[in-house]
mmCIF file of C-alpha atoms in Angstrom:
data_model
loop_
_atom_site.group_PDB
_atom_site.id
_atom_site.type_symbol
_atom_site.label_atom_id
_atom_site.label_comp_id
_atom_site.label_asym_id
_atom_site.label_seq_id
_atom_site.Cartn_x
_atom_site.Cartn_y
_atom_site.Cartn_z
ATOM 1 C CA UNK A 22 41.433 16.473 48.280
ATOM 2 C CA UNK A 23 44.199 15.260 50.124
ATOM 3 C CA UNK A 24 46.243 18.219 49.660
ATOM 4 C CA UNK A 25 43.333 20.532 50.828
ATOM 5 C CA UNK A 26 42.949 18.442 54.059
ATOM 6 C CA UNK A 27 46.507 18.665 54.680
ATOM 7 C CA UNK A 28 46.482 22.376 54.085
ATOM 8 C CA UNK A 29 43.600 22.782 56.471
ATOM 9 C CA UNK A 30 45.425 20.801 59.178
ATOM 10 C CA UNK A 31 48.808 22.699 59.104
ATOM 11 C CA UNK A 32 47.774 26.082 58.388
ATOM 12 C CA UNK A 33 48.748 28.843 60.892
ATOM 13 C CA UNK A 34 46.417 31.665 61.931
ATOM 14 C CA UNK A 35 47.041 33.296 58.442
ATOM 15 C CA UNK A 36 45.658 30.446 56.769
ATOM 16 C CA UNK A 37 49.153 29.341 55.244
ATOM 17 C CA UNK A 38 50.909 26.074 56.091
ATOM 18 C CA UNK A 39 53.506 26.943 58.702
ATOM 19 C CA UNK A 40 56.838 27.081 56.706
ATOM 20 C CA UNK A 41 58.578 24.634 59.131
ATOM 21 C CA UNK A 42 55.826 22.164 58.438
ATOM 22 C CA UNK A 43 56.207 22.379 54.456
ATOM 23 C CA UNK A 44 58.223 19.110 54.253
ATOM 24 C CA UNK A 45 55.521 17.340 56.360
ATOM 25 C CA UNK A 46 52.724 18.967 54.245
ATOM 26 C CA UNK A 47 54.318 17.646 50.995
ATOM 27 C CA UNK A 48 54.857 14.100 52.348
ATOM 28 C CA UNK A 49 51.313 13.739 53.238
ATOM 29 C CA UNK A 50 49.925 15.263 50.186
ATOM 30 C CA UNK A 51 52.046 12.822 47.932
ATOM 31 C CA UNK A 52 51.892 9.813 50.273
ATOM 32 C CA UNK A 53 51.500 6.461 48.620
ATOM 33 C CA UNK A 54 48.370 5.444 50.348
ATOM 34 C CA UNK A 55 46.211 8.678 50.286
ATOM 35 C CA UNK A 56 43.187 6.783 51.550
ATOM 36 C CA UNK A 57 45.010 6.027 54.898
ATOM 37 C CA UNK A 58 46.217 9.499 55.104
ATOM 38 C CA UNK A 59 42.550 10.868 54.540
ATOM 39 C CA UNK A 60 41.336 8.262 57.501
ATOM 40 C CA UNK A 61 44.207 9.441 59.783
ATOM 41 C CA UNK A 62 43.305 13.252 59.194
ATOM 42 C CA UNK A 63 39.748 12.778 59.948
ATOM 43 C CA UNK A 64 39.995 10.412 63.222
ATOM 44 C CA UNK A 65 43.630 10.373 64.533
ATOM 45 C CA UNK A 66 44.382 12.247 67.905
ATOM 46 C CA UNK A 67 47.729 12.971 66.535
ATOM 47 C CA UNK A 68 46.307 14.665 63.670
ATOM 48 C CA UNK A 69 44.484 17.028 66.150
ATOM 49 C CA UNK A 70 47.481 17.476 68.107
ATOM 50 C CA UNK A 71 49.467 18.560 64.811
ATOM 51 C CA UNK A 72 46.524 21.032 64.015
ATOM 52 C CA UNK A 73 46.740 22.403 67.593
ATOM 53 C CA UNK A 74 50.474 22.923 67.406
ATOM 54 C CA UNK A 75 50.278 24.369 63.923
ATOM 55 C CA UNK A 76 47.856 27.001 65.115
ATOM 56 C CA UNK A 77 49.988 28.129 68.111
ATOM 57 C CA UNK A 78 52.617 30.652 68.134
ATOM 58 C CA UNK A 79 55.454 28.632 69.476
ATOM 59 C CA UNK A 80 58.197 27.012 67.346
ATOM 60 C CA UNK A 81 57.792 23.171 67.234
ATOM 61 C CA UNK A 82 60.841 21.677 68.649
ATOM 62 C CA UNK A 83 61.699 18.399 70.414
ATOM 63 C CA UNK A 84 61.513 20.352 73.764
ATOM 64 C CA UNK A 85 58.017 21.589 72.955
ATOM 65 C CA UNK A 86 56.868 18.030 72.624
ATOM 66 C CA UNK A 87 58.666 17.045 75.722
ATOM 67 C CA UNK A 88 56.530 19.227 77.772
ATOM 68 C CA UNK A 89 53.338 17.447 76.468
ATOM 69 C CA UNK A 90 52.152 14.333 77.853
ATOM 70 C CA UNK A 91 54.185 11.358 76.464
ATOM 71 C CA UNK A 92 51.269 9.490 74.906
ATOM 72 C CA UNK A 93 50.625 7.647 71.806
ATOM 73 C CA UNK A 94 49.614 10.901 69.968
ATOM 74 C CA UNK A 95 52.721 12.904 70.984
ATOM 75 C CA UNK A 96 54.980 9.879 70.150
ATOM 76 C CA UNK A 97 53.146 9.741 66.497
ATOM 77 C CA UNK A 98 53.674 13.457 65.927
ATOM 78 C CA UNK A 99 57.181 13.324 66.818
ATOM 79 C CA UNK A 100 57.851 10.386 64.580
ATOM 80 C CA UNK A 101 56.202 12.300 61.761
ATOM 81 C CA UNK A 102 58.354 15.293 62.136
ATOM 82 C CA UNK A 103 61.224 13.269 62.277
ATOM 83 C CA UNK A 104 60.574 11.147 59.476
ATOM 84 C CA UNK A 105 60.082 14.309 57.363
ATOM 85 C CA UNK A 106 63.325 15.868 58.602
ATOM 86 C CA UNK A 107 61.187 18.844 60.586
ATOM 87 C CA UNK A 108 62.881 17.833 63.542
ATOM 88 C CA UNK A 109 66.327 16.336 63.977
ATOM 89 C CA UNK A 110 66.595 12.554 64.767
ATOM 90 C CA UNK A 111 67.836 11.932 68.279
ATOM 91 C CA UNK A 112 68.337 8.852 70.420
ATOM 92 C CA UNK A 113 64.644 8.742 71.477
ATOM 93 C CA UNK A 114 64.780 5.741 73.851
ATOM 94 C CA UNK A 115 67.652 7.525 75.901
ATOM 95 C CA UNK A 116 65.436 10.871 75.819
ATOM 96 C CA UNK A 117 62.276 9.103 76.787
ATOM 97 C CA UNK A 118 64.425 7.530 79.846
ATOM 98 C CA UNK A 119 65.280 11.119 80.843
ATOM 99 C CA UNK A 120 61.661 12.412 80.385
ATOM 100 C CA UNK A 121 60.472 9.443 82.424
ATOM 101 C CA UNK A 122 62.790 9.896 85.457
ATOM 102 C CA UNK A 123 62.049 13.810 85.399
ATOM 103 C CA UNK A 124 58.292 12.955 85.776
ATOM 104 C CA UNK A 125 58.903 10.157 88.276
ATOM 105 C CA UNK A 126 61.181 12.291 90.454
ATOM 106 C CA UNK A 127 58.495 14.748 91.103
ATOM 107 C CA UNK A 128 56.446 12.276 93.098
ATOM 108 C CA UNK A 129 59.153 10.947 95.314
ATOM 109 C CA UNK A 130 59.648 12.108 99.041
ATOM 110 C CA UNK A 131 62.558 14.483 99.626
ATOM 111 C CA UNK A 132 64.477 12.045 101.835
ATOM 112 C CA UNK A 133 64.153 9.520 98.816
ATOM 113 C CA UNK A 134 64.972 11.860 96.037
ATOM 114 C CA UNK A 135 68.403 12.762 97.696
ATOM 115 C CA UNK A 136 69.279 9.205 97.237
ATOM 116 C CA UNK A 137 67.465 8.177 94.137
ATOM 117 C CA UNK A 138 68.508 11.225 91.930
ATOM 118 C CA UNK A 139 72.409 10.856 92.193
ATOM 119 C CA UNK A 140 71.842 7.154 91.483
ATOM 120 C CA UNK A 141 69.716 7.546 88.534
ATOM 121 C CA UNK A 142 71.339 10.497 86.940
ATOM 122 C CA UNK A 143 74.989 9.858 87.877
ATOM 123 C CA UNK A 144 74.861 6.151 87.615
ATOM 124 C CA UNK A 145 72.094 4.949 85.330
ATOM 125 C CA UNK A 146 71.387 7.983 83.132
ATOM 126 C CA UNK A 147 75.254 8.775 82.693
ATOM 127 C CA UNK A 148 75.991 5.249 81.345
ATOM 128 C CA UNK A 149 72.959 5.353 79.055
ATOM 129 C CA UNK A 150 73.993 8.751 77.567
ATOM 130 C CA UNK A 151 77.456 7.190 76.847
ATOM 131 C CA UNK A 152 75.799 4.237 75.166
ATOM 132 C CA UNK A 153 73.523 6.474 73.196
ATOM 133 C CA UNK A 154 76.291 8.549 72.127
ATOM 134 C CA UNK A 155 77.704 5.450 70.489
ATOM 135 C CA UNK A 156 74.363 4.705 68.788
ATOM 136 C CA UNK A 157 73.902 1.457 70.987
ATOM 137 C CA UNK A 158 70.997 2.380 72.988
ATOM 138 C CA UNK A 159 67.818 0.029 72.247
ATOM 139 C CA UNK A 160 64.336 -0.380 73.660
ATOM 140 C CA UNK A 161 65.538 -3.312 75.783
ATOM 141 C CA UNK A 162 68.390 -1.062 77.213
ATOM 142 C CA UNK A 163 65.984 1.663 78.110
ATOM 143 C CA UNK A 164 63.585 -0.777 79.843
ATOM 144 C CA UNK A 165 66.342 -2.368 81.826
ATOM 145 C CA UNK A 166 67.529 1.012 82.958
ATOM 146 C CA UNK A 167 64.129 2.332 83.963
ATOM 147 C CA UNK A 168 63.639 -1.263 86.146
ATOM 148 C CA UNK A 169 67.030 -0.457 87.923
ATOM 149 C CA UNK A 170 65.505 3.095 88.648
ATOM 150 C CA UNK A 171 62.096 1.786 89.726
ATOM 151 C CA UNK A 172 63.541 -1.101 91.729
ATOM 152 C CA UNK A 173 65.649 1.340 93.764
ATOM 153 C CA UNK A 174 62.640 3.482 94.496
ATOM 154 C CA UNK A 175 60.554 0.453 95.587
ATOM 155 C CA UNK A 176 63.361 -0.675 97.768
ATOM 156 C CA UNK A 177 63.484 2.871 99.575
ATOM 157 C CA UNK A 178 59.867 2.407 100.030
ATOM 158 C CA UNK A 179 60.238 -0.918 101.665
ATOM 159 C CA UNK A 180 62.813 0.648 103.998
ATOM 160 C CA UNK A 181 60.174 3.077 105.010
ATOM 161 C CA UNK A 182 57.567 0.448 105.415
ATOM 162 C CA UNK A 183 60.186 -1.316 107.787
ATOM 163 C CA UNK A 184 60.971 1.861 109.616
ATOM 164 C CA UNK A 185 64.623 1.485 108.412
ATOM 165 C CA UNK A 186 67.218 4.038 107.303
ATOM 166 C CA UNK A 187 69.384 2.894 104.355
ATOM 167 C CA UNK A 188 72.496 3.882 106.328
ATOM 168 C CA UNK A 189 71.579 1.518 108.874
ATOM 169 C CA UNK A 190 70.690 -1.468 106.582
ATOM 170 C CA UNK A 191 72.315 -4.663 107.783
ATOM 171 C CA UNK A 192 72.986 -7.852 105.811
ATOM 172 C CA UNK A 193 70.191 -9.486 107.681
ATOM 173 C CA UNK A 194 67.706 -6.815 106.771
ATOM 174 C CA UNK A 195 68.873 -7.059 103.014
ATOM 175 C CA UNK A 196 68.386 -10.971 103.340
ATOM 176 C CA UNK A 197 64.739 -10.583 104.646
ATOM 177 C CA UNK A 198 64.035 -8.339 101.597
ATOM 178 C CA UNK A 199 65.658 -10.884 99.261
ATOM 179 C CA UNK A 200 63.281 -13.443 100.439
ATOM 180 C CA UNK A 201 60.327 -11.328 100.129
ATOM 181 C CA UNK A 202 61.084 -9.527 96.953
ATOM 182 C CA UNK A 203 60.042 -10.793 93.304
ATOM 183 C CA UNK A 204 62.550 -12.296 91.058
ATOM 184 C CA UNK A 205 62.563 -9.191 88.867
ATOM 185 C CA UNK A 206 62.869 -6.992 91.823
ATOM 186 C CA UNK A 207 65.840 -8.904 93.022
ATOM 187 C CA UNK A 208 67.734 -8.615 89.647
ATOM 188 C CA UNK A 209 67.106 -5.067 89.091
ATOM 189 C CA UNK A 210 68.056 -3.844 92.579
ATOM 190 C CA UNK A 211 71.555 -5.355 92.335
ATOM 191 C CA UNK A 212 72.777 -2.149 90.727
ATOM 192 C CA UNK A 213 71.526 -0.064 93.517
ATOM 193 C CA UNK A 214 73.037 -2.007 96.359
ATOM 194 C CA UNK A 215 76.360 -2.076 94.539
ATOM 195 C CA UNK A 216 76.233 1.662 94.143
ATOM 196 C CA UNK A 217 75.176 2.330 97.704
ATOM 197 C CA UNK A 218 78.160 -0.023 98.813
ATOM 198 C CA UNK A 219 80.595 1.864 96.598
ATOM 199 C CA UNK A 220 79.283 5.154 97.835
ATOM 200 C CA UNK A 221 79.752 4.124 101.586
ATOM 201 C CA UNK A 222 75.994 4.563 102.142
ATOM 202 C CA UNK A 223 75.706 0.890 102.938
ATOM 203 C CA UNK A 224 78.552 -1.240 104.628
ATOM 204 C CA UNK A 225 79.863 -4.122 102.620
ATOM 205 C CA UNK A 226 76.566 -5.516 101.904
ATOM 206 C CA UNK A 227 76.779 -9.023 99.935
ATOM 207 C CA UNK A 228 74.248 -9.279 97.108
ATOM 208 C CA UNK A 229 73.793 -12.705 95.067
ATOM 209 C CA UNK A 230 75.188 -12.603 91.708
ATOM 210 C CA UNK A 231 72.791 -13.194 88.922
ATOM 211 C CA UNK A 232 73.131 -16.796 88.293
ATOM 212 C CA UNK A 233 74.565 -17.956 84.742
ATOM 213 C CA UNK A 234 71.386 -19.628 83.165
ATOM 214 C CA UNK A 235 71.980 -21.911 80.209
ATOM 215 C CA UNK A 236 69.538 -21.845 77.313
ATOM 216 C CA UNK A 237 66.916 -24.455 77.634
ATOM 217 C CA UNK A 238 64.681 -23.901 74.674
ATOM 218 C CA UNK A 239 65.760 -25.603 71.521
ATOM 219 C CA UNK A 240 64.189 -27.255 68.377
ATOM 220 C CA UNK A 241 65.185 -30.801 67.169
ATOM 221 C CA UNK A 242 66.936 -30.834 63.752
ATOM 222 C CA UNK A 243 64.118 -31.805 61.851
ATOM 223 C CA UNK A 244 61.626 -29.162 63.464
ATOM 224 C CA UNK A 245 64.317 -26.533 62.937
ATOM 225 C CA UNK A 246 64.526 -27.461 59.108
ATOM 226 C CA UNK A 247 60.978 -27.751 58.631
ATOM 227 C CA UNK A 248 60.419 -24.323 60.002
ATOM 228 C CA UNK A 249 63.119 -22.923 57.993
ATOM 229 C CA UNK A 250 61.552 -24.507 54.758
ATOM 230 C CA UNK A 251 58.193 -23.064 55.723
ATOM 231 C CA UNK A 252 59.810 -19.436 56.102
ATOM 232 C CA UNK A 253 61.494 -19.911 52.766
ATOM 233 C CA UNK A 254 58.804 -21.482 50.630
ATOM 234 C CA UNK A 255 55.271 -20.848 52.140
ATOM 235 C CA UNK A 256 53.773 -18.258 50.155
ATOM 236 C CA UNK A 257 50.844 -18.110 52.608
ATOM 237 C CA UNK A 258 53.057 -16.699 55.382
ATOM 238 C CA UNK A 259 53.489 -12.670 55.144
ATOM 239 C CA UNK A 260 56.566 -11.632 53.487
ATOM 240 C CA UNK A 261 58.071 -9.909 56.441
ATOM 241 C CA UNK A 262 57.570 -12.991 58.681
ATOM 242 C CA UNK A 263 59.147 -15.209 56.160
ATOM 243 C CA UNK A 264 62.315 -13.067 56.156
ATOM 244 C CA UNK A 265 62.422 -12.468 59.971
ATOM 245 C CA UNK A 266 61.780 -16.109 60.523
ATOM 246 C CA UNK A 267 64.686 -17.183 57.970
ATOM 247 C CA UNK A 268 67.014 -14.807 59.520
ATOM 248 C CA UNK A 269 66.722 -16.019 62.959
ATOM 249 C CA UNK A 270 66.796 -19.582 61.891
ATOM 250 C CA UNK A 271 69.932 -19.315 59.476
ATOM 251 C CA UNK A 272 71.831 -16.749 61.453
ATOM 252 C CA UNK A 273 70.543 -16.657 64.870
ATOM 253 C CA UNK A 274 69.789 -12.855 64.825
ATOM 254 C CA UNK A 275 67.852 -11.529 67.461
ATOM 255 C CA UNK A 276 64.811 -9.402 66.613
ATOM 256 C CA UNK A 277 66.065 -6.335 67.929
ATOM 257 C CA UNK A 278 68.758 -6.383 65.561
ATOM 258 C CA UNK A 279 66.727 -7.744 62.670
ATOM 259 C CA UNK A 280 64.400 -4.543 62.985
ATOM 260 C CA UNK A 281 67.123 -2.159 62.600
ATOM 261 C CA UNK A 282 68.449 -3.694 59.255
ATOM 262 C CA UNK A 283 68.534 -1.353 56.459
ATOM 263 C CA UNK A 284 68.362 -2.088 52.720
ATOM 264 C CA UNK A 285 71.746 -0.781 51.968
ATOM 265 C CA UNK A 286 72.996 -3.894 53.585
ATOM 266 C CA UNK A 287 71.749 -6.136 50.716
ATOM 267 C CA UNK A 288 73.830 -6.184 47.425
ATOM 268 C CA UNK A 289 74.246 -8.483 44.604
ATOM 269 C CA UNK A 290 77.120 -9.299 42.284
ATOM 270 C CA UNK A 291 77.926 -12.029 39.773
ATOM 271 C CA UNK A 292 78.372 -14.528 42.409
ATOM 272 C CA UNK A 293 75.441 -14.025 44.277
ATOM 273 C CA UNK A 294 73.475 -11.970 46.953
ATOM 274 C CA UNK A 295 74.999 -10.701 50.191
ATOM 275 C CA UNK A 296 73.845 -9.026 53.244
ATOM 276 C CA UNK A 297 75.991 -7.293 55.740
ATOM 277 C CA UNK A 298 74.794 -7.817 59.165
ATOM 278 C CA UNK A 299 77.820 -6.373 60.865
ATOM 279 C CA UNK A 300 81.342 -6.166 59.580
ATOM 280 C CA UNK A 301 81.382 -8.422 56.656
ATOM 281 C CA UNK A 302 78.962 -9.642 53.999
ATOM 282 C CA UNK A 303 77.215 -12.913 54.336
ATOM 283 C CA UNK A 304 76.238 -14.937 51.322
ATOM 284 C CA UNK A 305 72.387 -15.608 51.088
ATOM 285 C CA UNK A 306 70.632 -18.522 49.960
ATOM 286 C CA UNK A 307 68.982 -17.632 46.672
ATOM 287 C CA UNK A 308 65.529 -18.195 48.050
ATOM 288 C CA UNK A 309 66.003 -15.867 51.001
ATOM 289 C CA UNK A 310 67.819 -13.192 48.635
ATOM 290 C CA UNK A 311 64.569 -13.272 46.323
ATOM 291 C CA UNK A 312 62.415 -12.612 49.540
ATOM 292 C CA UNK A 313 64.527 -9.594 50.565
ATOM 293 C CA UNK A 314 64.727 -8.259 47.101
ATOM 294 C CA UNK A 315 60.806 -8.373 46.980
ATOM 295 C CA UNK A 316 60.628 -6.822 50.358
ATOM 296 C CA UNK A 317 62.682 -3.933 49.408
ATOM 297 C CA UNK A 318 60.427 -3.423 46.282
ATOM 298 C CA UNK A 319 57.246 -3.697 47.896
ATOM 299 C CA UNK A 320 57.855 -3.304 51.754
ATOM 300 C CA UNK A 321 57.718 0.341 51.513
ATOM 301 C CA UNK A 322 54.080 0.558 50.395
ATOM 302 C CA UNK A 323 53.134 -0.745 53.911
ATOM 303 C CA UNK A 324 53.496 2.602 55.484
ATOM 304 C CA UNK A 325 51.041 5.441 54.889
ATOM 305 C CA UNK A 326 54.111 7.657 54.480
ATOM 306 C CA UNK A 327 56.926 6.189 52.251
ATOM 307 C CA UNK A 328 60.440 6.218 53.046
ATOM 308 C CA UNK A 329 62.638 9.649 52.974
ATOM 309 C CA UNK A 330 65.813 7.888 53.382
ATOM 310 C CA UNK A 331 69.089 9.735 53.493
ATOM 311 C CA UNK A 332 72.842 8.759 53.505
ATOM 312 C CA UNK A 333 72.679 9.532 57.584
ATOM 313 C CA UNK A 334 69.259 7.530 57.958
ATOM 314 C CA UNK A 335 69.235 4.869 55.216
ATOM 315 C CA UNK A 336 65.938 3.208 54.632
ATOM 316 C CA UNK A 337 64.804 0.402 56.899
ATOM 317 C CA UNK A 338 64.288 -3.321 55.672
ATOM 318 C CA UNK A 339 61.220 -3.581 57.745
ATOM 319 C CA UNK A 340 59.578 -0.137 57.973
ATOM 320 C CA UNK A 341 57.153 0.740 60.633
ATOM 321 C CA UNK A 342 54.725 3.502 61.050
ATOM 322 C CA UNK A 343 55.962 6.008 59.631
ATOM 323 C CA UNK A 344 58.662 4.304 57.617
ATOM 324 C CA UNK A 345 61.548 5.808 59.422
ATOM 325 C CA UNK A 346 60.568 3.838 62.784
ATOM 326 C CA UNK A 347 61.425 0.374 62.982
ATOM 327 C CA UNK A 348 58.818 -2.368 63.625
ATOM 328 C CA UNK A 349 58.111 -3.482 67.380
ATOM 329 C CA UNK A 350 60.156 -6.641 68.224
ATOM 330 C CA UNK A 351 57.661 -7.614 70.495
ATOM 331 C CA UNK A 352 54.760 -7.364 67.866
ATOM 332 C CA UNK A 353 56.966 -9.557 65.337
ATOM 333 C CA UNK A 354 57.781 -12.063 67.931
ATOM 334 C CA UNK A 355 53.808 -12.423 68.690
ATOM 335 C CA UNK A 356 53.079 -12.666 64.966
ATOM 336 C CA UNK A 357 55.682 -15.323 64.428
ATOM 337 C CA UNK A 358 54.517 -17.300 67.402
ATOM 338 C CA UNK A 359 50.759 -17.318 65.835
ATOM 339 C CA UNK A 360 52.192 -18.989 62.685
ATOM 340 C CA UNK A 361 54.036 -21.653 64.963
ATOM 341 C CA UNK A 362 57.594 -19.968 64.474
ATOM 342 C CA UNK A 363 58.766 -19.460 67.831
ATOM 343 C CA UNK A 364 61.660 -16.976 68.317
ATOM 344 C CA UNK A 365 63.926 -17.934 71.368
ATOM 345 C CA UNK A 366 64.128 -21.798 70.717
ATOM 346 C CA UNK A 367 64.816 -21.219 66.833
ATOM 347 C CA UNK A 368 67.530 -18.592 67.671
ATOM 348 C CA UNK A 369 69.197 -21.019 70.370
ATOM 349 C CA UNK A 370 69.092 -23.687 68.035
ATOM 350 C CA UNK A 371 70.741 -21.632 65.095
ATOM 351 C CA UNK A 372 73.424 -20.237 67.543
ATOM 352 C CA UNK A 373 74.265 -23.649 68.954
ATOM 353 C CA UNK A 374 74.692 -25.213 65.371
ATOM 354 C CA UNK A 375 77.221 -22.170 64.344
ATOM 355 C CA UNK A 376 79.000 -22.536 67.506
ATOM 356 C CA UNK A 377 79.688 -26.031 66.548
ATOM 357 C CA UNK A 378 81.148 -25.320 62.997
ATOM 358 C CA UNK A 379 82.626 -21.889 63.231
ATOM 359 C CA UNK A 380 85.314 -20.276 65.487
ATOM 360 C CA UNK A 381 83.669 -17.421 67.736
ATOM 361 C CA UNK A 382 85.623 -14.620 66.264
ATOM 362 C CA UNK A 383 84.012 -15.539 62.858
ATOM 363 C CA UNK A 384 80.480 -15.714 64.451
ATOM 364 C CA UNK A 385 81.023 -12.340 66.063
ATOM 365 C CA UNK A 386 82.368 -10.603 62.954
ATOM 366 C CA UNK A 387 79.659 -11.878 60.520
ATOM 367 C CA UNK A 388 76.487 -11.657 62.754
ATOM 368 C CA UNK A 389 77.545 -9.194 65.325
ATOM 369 C CA UNK A 390 77.321 -11.589 68.192
ATOM 370 C CA UNK A 391 79.389 -10.177 71.043
ATOM 371 C CA UNK A 392 82.617 -12.134 71.398
ATOM 372 C CA UNK A 393 81.991 -13.093 75.041
ATOM 373 C CA UNK A 394 78.622 -14.635 73.886
ATOM 374 C CA UNK A 395 80.065 -16.466 70.997
ATOM 375 C CA UNK A 396 82.600 -17.808 73.139
ATOM 376 C CA UNK A 397 79.939 -18.899 75.656
ATOM 377 C CA UNK A 398 77.943 -20.611 72.730
ATOM 378 C CA UNK A 399 81.272 -22.370 71.605
ATOM 379 C CA UNK A 400 81.856 -23.803 75.136
ATOM 380 C CA UNK A 401 78.378 -24.926 75.220
ATOM 381 C CA UNK A 402 78.608 -26.832 71.805
ATOM 382 C CA UNK A 403 81.842 -28.102 72.955
ATOM 383 C CA UNK A 404 80.655 -29.397 76.161
ATOM 384 C CA UNK A 405 77.445 -30.966 74.623
ATOM 385 C CA UNK A 406 79.418 -32.610 71.826
ATOM 386 C CA UNK A 407 82.086 -33.909 74.604
ATOM 387 C CA UNK A 408 79.159 -35.097 76.641
ATOM 388 C CA UNK A 409 77.311 -36.881 73.658
ATOM 389 C CA UNK A 410 80.636 -38.740 72.938
ATOM 390 C CA UNK A 411 81.039 -39.629 76.365
ATOM 391 C CA UNK A 412 77.560 -41.105 76.371
ATOM 392 C CA UNK A 413 78.163 -43.124 73.073
ATOM 393 C CA UNK A 414 81.407 -44.622 74.540
ATOM 394 C CA UNK A 415 79.665 -45.656 77.785
ATOM 395 C CA UNK A 416 76.828 -47.266 75.688
ATOM 396 C CA UNK A 417 79.295 -49.115 73.663
ATOM 397 C CA UNK A 418 81.361 -50.267 76.710
ATOM 398 C CA UNK A 419 78.357 -51.621 78.404
ATOM 399 C CA UNK A 420 77.447 -53.642 75.358
ATOM 400 C CA UNK A 421 80.902 -55.124 75.694
ATOM 401 C CA UNK A 422 80.673 -56.255 79.133
#
């Protein structure tokens, strides 16, 4: 039945499955969860979009999908086609940044686009392209880049409302805006003002730097250990959350890194089980190793379409929908919070503990923490320990007075 429905969905005008879509047809017809596939075929807007594309005359390409509304249906169709290797994998977060600016630029006044386009394309997007080329462009990076462009657009609108020209902007004008703007706008617009200064569009405007904020959310030792114990031993928690929660509490890994871990990072030998998070393997506690083994064995059944891993695109440890797409860090964070497993406080606590025991270079090599970040945590741990010792000495001295 599933095969007939798939054939009806992906058939061209001649009643035959479009040759380019044969891999997708095969994956749908042999999916490990056929009921989910049948329900999707009956009700999903993305299935209807696929039927429309299949009946059309045009070759289905990334560029064809780029010209469609970038809604959930288009995203899901693209994911399916990439997952089944009908379309090549690309840096989608970066490509969506380009598409977003292309759409946004159409609505900008001519006087604004003369300024915004070179800032967006030559400064923000060019740097994003460089990072994407190195494979280091995440959803968070894309959101930050959009915010910088959006903040520049809003700043130009503010200038219009104040009947000011960018070239006539003074420090007093900028100070007024800084007082009125939201904190998020002030942070995001720093890049634009630095760029206008460098290009001579504004004259040596001073923009307040982003203050270094110290982490304030931590767990006490007892609470941290209790949460880790729950992750490792509480069978009532979902398996994925147990693994994610343990990785955060043991190694301080951020969610954005965890969702991109692949099963080939896990291996075992006569000495134990290891996971390579960055450059070097890390010995796992036996309980966590068993959880990861279980996830590798059963986790693939979560997605209606199973994994189609290759040497170039290995299978994800936490497959999404489809299995080639990583899980949402935001969704995982919300699920962890519902189970009383906060993310930020636990990660801060883990990093602080490691920084007090391991050299920064070891933390960087084992867990992929940037060396500057590792050094900052080491300094924080040293300062806090020095302060603790000073407080103890002061208390001891007062008792002897």
